[in-house]
Amino acid sequence: MATDESKADPLAIYAGYSFTDDQSYQAGLSTLYASGALDGLSDETKEDLLRKSRVFYFNQAHGCNISESDAKQLEVEGRRSASEVPTAQAARTLTFAELQALIDQGKTDEIPNNKHIPDALNDAAPSQSSAPQRKKPWEVASQAE
């Protein structure tokens, strides 16, 4: 896989990359929104920061070194579809009514940051304690003398 990517144009791979389907990128993006780092910024500044996050993630994940200006040029020229560019609305916080509607419709997979927790006990063997047994108060006092 790495050999195929190294032969292909990194910008072409970036242009076709679906950041919306990448769970690792989406987890980082939701952390960025939750931290409030984008609150109060203009739309242009937000889009620049989101582009920087996409370029940084893509370069790290694929071992490429594309520049932010190249990525911006791709987006301005329209080579990437609008559905692949994460927007503020895609990662926004749901209202209670929207959340309730998704739950009522059984669409819990569309709720952001919703993890499925299995209704079962852990089958793995318990770990062994590596901490030494705590000394009794009178044992600590006798060792100090």
PDB file of C-alpha atoms in Angstrom:
ATOM      1  CA  MET A   1       0.000   0.000   0.000  1.00  0.00           C
ATOM      2  CA  ALA A   2       2.780   2.436   0.853  1.00  0.00           C
ATOM      3  CA  THR A   3       4.459   1.722  -2.497  1.00  0.00           C
ATOM      4  CA  ASP A   4       1.254   2.559  -4.374  1.00  0.00           C
ATOM      5  CA  GLU A   5       0.922   5.829  -2.468  1.00  0.00           C
ATOM      6  CA  SER A   6       4.567   6.763  -3.015  1.00  0.00           C
ATOM      7  CA  LYS A   7       4.124   6.365  -6.809  1.00  0.00           C
ATOM      8  CA  ALA A   8       0.921   8.423  -6.888  1.00  0.00           C
ATOM      9  CA  ASP A   9       0.727  12.182  -6.619  1.00  0.00           C
ATOM     10  CA  PRO A  10       0.224  13.082  -2.919  1.00  0.00           C
ATOM     11  CA  LEU A  11      -2.040  15.983  -3.899  1.00  0.00           C
ATOM     12  CA  ALA A  12      -4.258  13.626  -5.889  1.00  0.00           C
ATOM     13  CA  ILE A  13      -4.487  11.301  -2.886  1.00  0.00           C
ATOM     14  CA  TYR A  14      -5.270  14.268  -0.631  1.00  0.00           C
ATOM     15  CA  ALA A  15      -7.925  15.514  -3.052  1.00  0.00           C
ATOM     16  CA  GLY A  16      -9.679  12.152  -2.985  1.00  0.00           C
ATOM     17  CA  TYR A  17      -9.225  11.460   0.719  1.00  0.00           C
ATOM     18  CA  SER A  18     -12.457  11.245   2.707  1.00  0.00           C
ATOM     19  CA  PHE A  19     -11.782  12.946   6.020  1.00  0.00           C
ATOM     20  CA  THR A  20     -15.450  12.516   6.975  1.00  0.00           C
ATOM     21  CA  ASP A  21     -15.045   8.721   6.950  1.00  0.00           C
ATOM     22  CA  ASP A  22     -11.762   8.699   8.884  1.00  0.00           C
ATOM     23  CA  GLN A  23     -12.717   7.980  12.498  1.00  0.00           C
ATOM     24  CA  SER A  24      -9.312   8.979  13.855  1.00  0.00           C
ATOM     25  CA  TYR A  25      -9.447  12.384  12.169  1.00  0.00           C
ATOM     26  CA  GLN A  26     -13.048  12.914  13.242  1.00  0.00           C
ATOM     27  CA  ALA A  27     -12.135  12.117  16.861  1.00  0.00           C
ATOM     28  CA  GLY A  28      -9.410  14.766  16.759  1.00  0.00           C
ATOM     29  CA  LEU A  29     -11.754  17.227  15.092  1.00  0.00           C
ATOM     30  CA  SER A  30     -14.426  16.731  17.745  1.00  0.00           C
ATOM     31  CA  THR A  31     -11.780  17.384  20.412  1.00  0.00           C
ATOM     32  CA  LEU A  32     -10.877  20.607  18.631  1.00  0.00           C
ATOM     33  CA  TYR A  33     -14.513  21.730  18.621  1.00  0.00           C
ATOM     34  CA  ALA A  34     -15.089  20.632  22.219  1.00  0.00           C
ATOM     35  CA  SER A  35     -12.081  22.632  23.418  1.00  0.00           C
ATOM     36  CA  GLY A  36     -13.671  25.818  22.114  1.00  0.00           C
ATOM     37  CA  ALA A  37     -10.597  26.679  20.047  1.00  0.00           C
ATOM     38  CA  LEU A  38     -12.794  27.720  17.114  1.00  0.00           C
ATOM     39  CA  ASP A  39     -15.309  29.754  19.109  1.00  0.00           C
ATOM     40  CA  GLY A  40     -15.499  33.423  18.161  1.00  0.00           C
ATOM     41  CA  LEU A  41     -13.357  33.089  15.025  1.00  0.00           C
ATOM     42  CA  SER A  42     -14.436  34.278  11.602  1.00  0.00           C
ATOM     43  CA  ASP A  43     -15.559  31.678   9.068  1.00  0.00           C
ATOM     44  CA  GLU A  44     -12.424  32.235   6.986  1.00  0.00           C
ATOM     45  CA  THR A  45     -10.142  31.744   9.998  1.00  0.00           C
ATOM     46  CA  LYS A  46     -12.051  28.597  11.015  1.00  0.00           C
ATOM     47  CA  GLU A  47     -11.708  27.181   7.512  1.00  0.00           C
ATOM     48  CA  ASP A  48      -7.961  27.932   7.542  1.00  0.00           C
ATOM     49  CA  LEU A  49      -7.555  26.147  10.879  1.00  0.00           C
ATOM     50  CA  LEU A  50      -9.583  23.172   9.669  1.00  0.00           C
ATOM     51  CA  ARG A  51      -7.479  23.000   6.498  1.00  0.00           C
ATOM     52  CA  LYS A  52      -4.320  23.068   8.614  1.00  0.00           C
ATOM     53  CA  SER A  53      -5.667  20.179  10.687  1.00  0.00           C
ATOM     54  CA  ARG A  54      -6.500  18.174   7.547  1.00  0.00           C
ATOM     55  CA  VAL A  55      -3.071  18.795   6.000  1.00  0.00           C
ATOM     56  CA  PHE A  56      -1.259  17.971   9.239  1.00  0.00           C
ATOM     57  CA  TYR A  57      -3.251  14.758   9.749  1.00  0.00           C
ATOM     58  CA  PHE A  58      -2.847  13.694   6.111  1.00  0.00           C
ATOM     59  CA  ASN A  59       0.913  14.314   6.145  1.00  0.00           C
ATOM     60  CA  GLN A  60       1.316  12.336   9.365  1.00  0.00           C
ATOM     61  CA  ALA A  61      -0.928   9.449   8.311  1.00  0.00           C
ATOM     62  CA  HIS A  62       0.462   9.058   4.788  1.00  0.00           C
ATOM     63  CA  GLY A  63       4.064  10.151   5.193  1.00  0.00           C
ATOM     64  CA  CYS A  64       3.596  12.999   2.722  1.00  0.00           C
ATOM     65  CA  ASN A  65       4.679  16.596   2.842  1.00  0.00           C
ATOM     66  CA  ILE A  66       2.025  18.629   1.059  1.00  0.00           C
ATOM     67  CA  SER A  67       1.743  22.300   1.870  1.00  0.00           C
ATOM     68  CA  GLU A  68      -1.280  24.163   3.162  1.00  0.00           C
ATOM     69  CA  SER A  69      -1.166  26.486   0.153  1.00  0.00           C
ATOM     70  CA  ASP A  70      -1.392  23.495  -2.216  1.00  0.00           C
ATOM     71  CA  ALA A  71      -4.347  22.137  -0.239  1.00  0.00           C
ATOM     72  CA  LYS A  72      -6.047  25.528  -0.326  1.00  0.00           C
ATOM     73  CA  GLN A  73      -5.525  25.762  -4.071  1.00  0.00           C
ATOM     74  CA  LEU A  74      -7.122  22.312  -4.502  1.00  0.00           C
ATOM     75  CA  GLU A  75     -10.127  23.357  -2.460  1.00  0.00           C
ATOM     76  CA  VAL A  76     -10.511  26.704  -4.226  1.00  0.00           C
ATOM     77  CA  GLU A  77     -10.330  25.048  -7.634  1.00  0.00           C
ATOM     78  CA  GLY A  78     -13.108  22.716  -6.579  1.00  0.00           C
ATOM     79  CA  ARG A  79     -11.257  19.453  -7.024  1.00  0.00           C
ATOM     80  CA  ARG A  80     -12.616  18.224  -3.717  1.00  0.00           C
ATOM     81  CA  SER A  81     -16.312  17.647  -3.249  1.00  0.00           C
ATOM     82  CA  ALA A  82     -18.117  19.704  -0.630  1.00  0.00           C
ATOM     83  CA  SER A  83     -19.050  16.569   1.301  1.00  0.00           C
ATOM     84  CA  GLU A  84     -15.415  15.780   2.061  1.00  0.00           C
ATOM     85  CA  VAL A  85     -14.622  19.180   3.565  1.00  0.00           C
ATOM     86  CA  PRO A  86     -15.555  19.117   7.264  1.00  0.00           C
ATOM     87  CA  THR A  87     -17.573  22.184   8.194  1.00  0.00           C
ATOM     88  CA  ALA A  88     -18.603  23.690  11.475  1.00  0.00           C
ATOM     89  CA  GLN A  89     -22.122  22.363  10.958  1.00  0.00           C
ATOM     90  CA  ALA A  90     -20.899  18.762  10.531  1.00  0.00           C
ATOM     91  CA  ALA A  91     -19.330  18.743  13.983  1.00  0.00           C
ATOM     92  CA  ARG A  92     -21.745  21.067  15.756  1.00  0.00           C
ATOM     93  CA  THR A  93     -23.445  20.159  19.011  1.00  0.00           C
ATOM     94  CA  LEU A  94     -26.914  18.670  18.638  1.00  0.00           C
ATOM     95  CA  THR A  95     -29.855  20.253  20.390  1.00  0.00           C
ATOM     96  CA  PHE A  96     -31.845  18.153  22.820  1.00  0.00           C
ATOM     97  CA  ALA A  97     -34.748  17.927  20.354  1.00  0.00           C
ATOM     98  CA  GLU A  98     -32.427  16.725  17.569  1.00  0.00           C
ATOM     99  CA  LEU A  99     -30.841  14.181  19.879  1.00  0.00           C
ATOM    100  CA  GLN A 100     -34.248  12.942  21.022  1.00  0.00           C
ATOM    101  CA  ALA A 101     -35.435  12.644  17.405  1.00  0.00           C
ATOM    102  CA  LEU A 102     -32.399  10.562  16.440  1.00  0.00           C
ATOM    103  CA  ILE A 103     -32.957   8.247  19.405  1.00  0.00           C
ATOM    104  CA  ASP A 104     -36.692   7.928  18.666  1.00  0.00           C
ATOM    105  CA  GLN A 105     -35.941   7.070  15.034  1.00  0.00           C
ATOM    106  CA  GLY A 106     -33.341   4.479  16.053  1.00  0.00           C
ATOM    107  CA  LYS A 107     -30.534   6.378  14.314  1.00  0.00           C
ATOM    108  CA  THR A 108     -28.129   6.273  17.245  1.00  0.00           C
ATOM    109  CA  ASP A 109     -25.232   5.661  14.847  1.00  0.00           C
ATOM    110  CA  GLU A 110     -25.668   9.261  13.587  1.00  0.00           C
ATOM    111  CA  ILE A 111     -25.153  10.771  17.060  1.00  0.00           C
ATOM    112  CA  PRO A 112     -21.656  12.332  17.248  1.00  0.00           C
ATOM    113  CA  ASN A 113     -19.250  10.736  19.744  1.00  0.00           C
ATOM    114  CA  ASN A 114     -21.756   7.974  20.496  1.00  0.00           C
ATOM    115  CA  LYS A 115     -19.936   4.750  21.327  1.00  0.00           C
ATOM    116  CA  HIS A 116     -21.554   1.342  21.454  1.00  0.00           C
ATOM    117  CA  ILE A 117     -20.850  -0.291  24.808  1.00  0.00           C
ATOM    118  CA  PRO A 118     -21.552  -4.030  24.770  1.00  0.00           C
ATOM    119  CA  ASP A 119     -23.964  -5.340  27.384  1.00  0.00           C
ATOM    120  CA  ALA A 120     -21.551  -7.998  28.665  1.00  0.00           C
ATOM    121  CA  LEU A 121     -18.899  -8.467  31.283  1.00  0.00           C
ATOM    122  CA  ASN A 122     -15.229  -8.365  30.445  1.00  0.00           C
ATOM    123  CA  ASP A 123     -14.112 -11.903  29.563  1.00  0.00           C
ATOM    124  CA  ALA A 124     -10.413 -11.168  30.068  1.00  0.00           C
ATOM    125  CA  ALA A 125      -8.607 -12.467  33.140  1.00  0.00           C
ATOM    126  CA  PRO A 126      -8.062  -9.848  35.839  1.00  0.00           C
ATOM    127  CA  SER A 127      -4.604  -8.302  35.965  1.00  0.00           C
ATOM    128  CA  GLN A 128      -2.200  -9.054  38.771  1.00  0.00           C
ATOM    129  CA  SER A 129      -1.346  -6.218  41.117  1.00  0.00           C
ATOM    130  CA  SER A 130       2.194  -4.934  40.690  1.00  0.00           C
ATOM    131  CA  ALA A 131       2.080  -2.557  43.668  1.00  0.00           C
ATOM    132  CA  PRO A 132       3.662  -3.741  46.927  1.00  0.00           C
ATOM    133  CA  GLN A 133       1.343  -4.379  49.854  1.00  0.00           C
ATOM    134  CA  ARG A 134       0.846  -1.263  51.969  1.00  0.00           C
ATOM    135  CA  LYS A 135       2.611  -1.252  55.341  1.00  0.00           C
ATOM    136  CA  LYS A 136       0.631  -1.030  58.551  1.00  0.00           C
ATOM    137  CA  PRO A 137       1.189   2.119  60.662  1.00  0.00           C
ATOM    138  CA  TRP A 138       3.138   0.227  63.314  1.00  0.00           C
ATOM    139  CA  GLU A 139       5.334  -1.432  60.649  1.00  0.00           C
ATOM    140  CA  VAL A 140       6.243   1.965  59.175  1.00  0.00           C
ATOM    141  CA  ALA A 141       7.172   3.312  62.637  1.00  0.00           C
ATOM    142  CA  SER A 142       9.387   0.308  63.463  1.00  0.00           C
ATOM    143  CA  GLN A 143      11.333   0.631  60.209  1.00  0.00           C
ATOM    144  CA  ALA A 144      12.055   4.311  60.862  1.00  0.00           C
ATOM    145  CA  GLU A 145      13.807   3.514  64.159  1.00  0.00           C
TER     146      GLU A 145
END
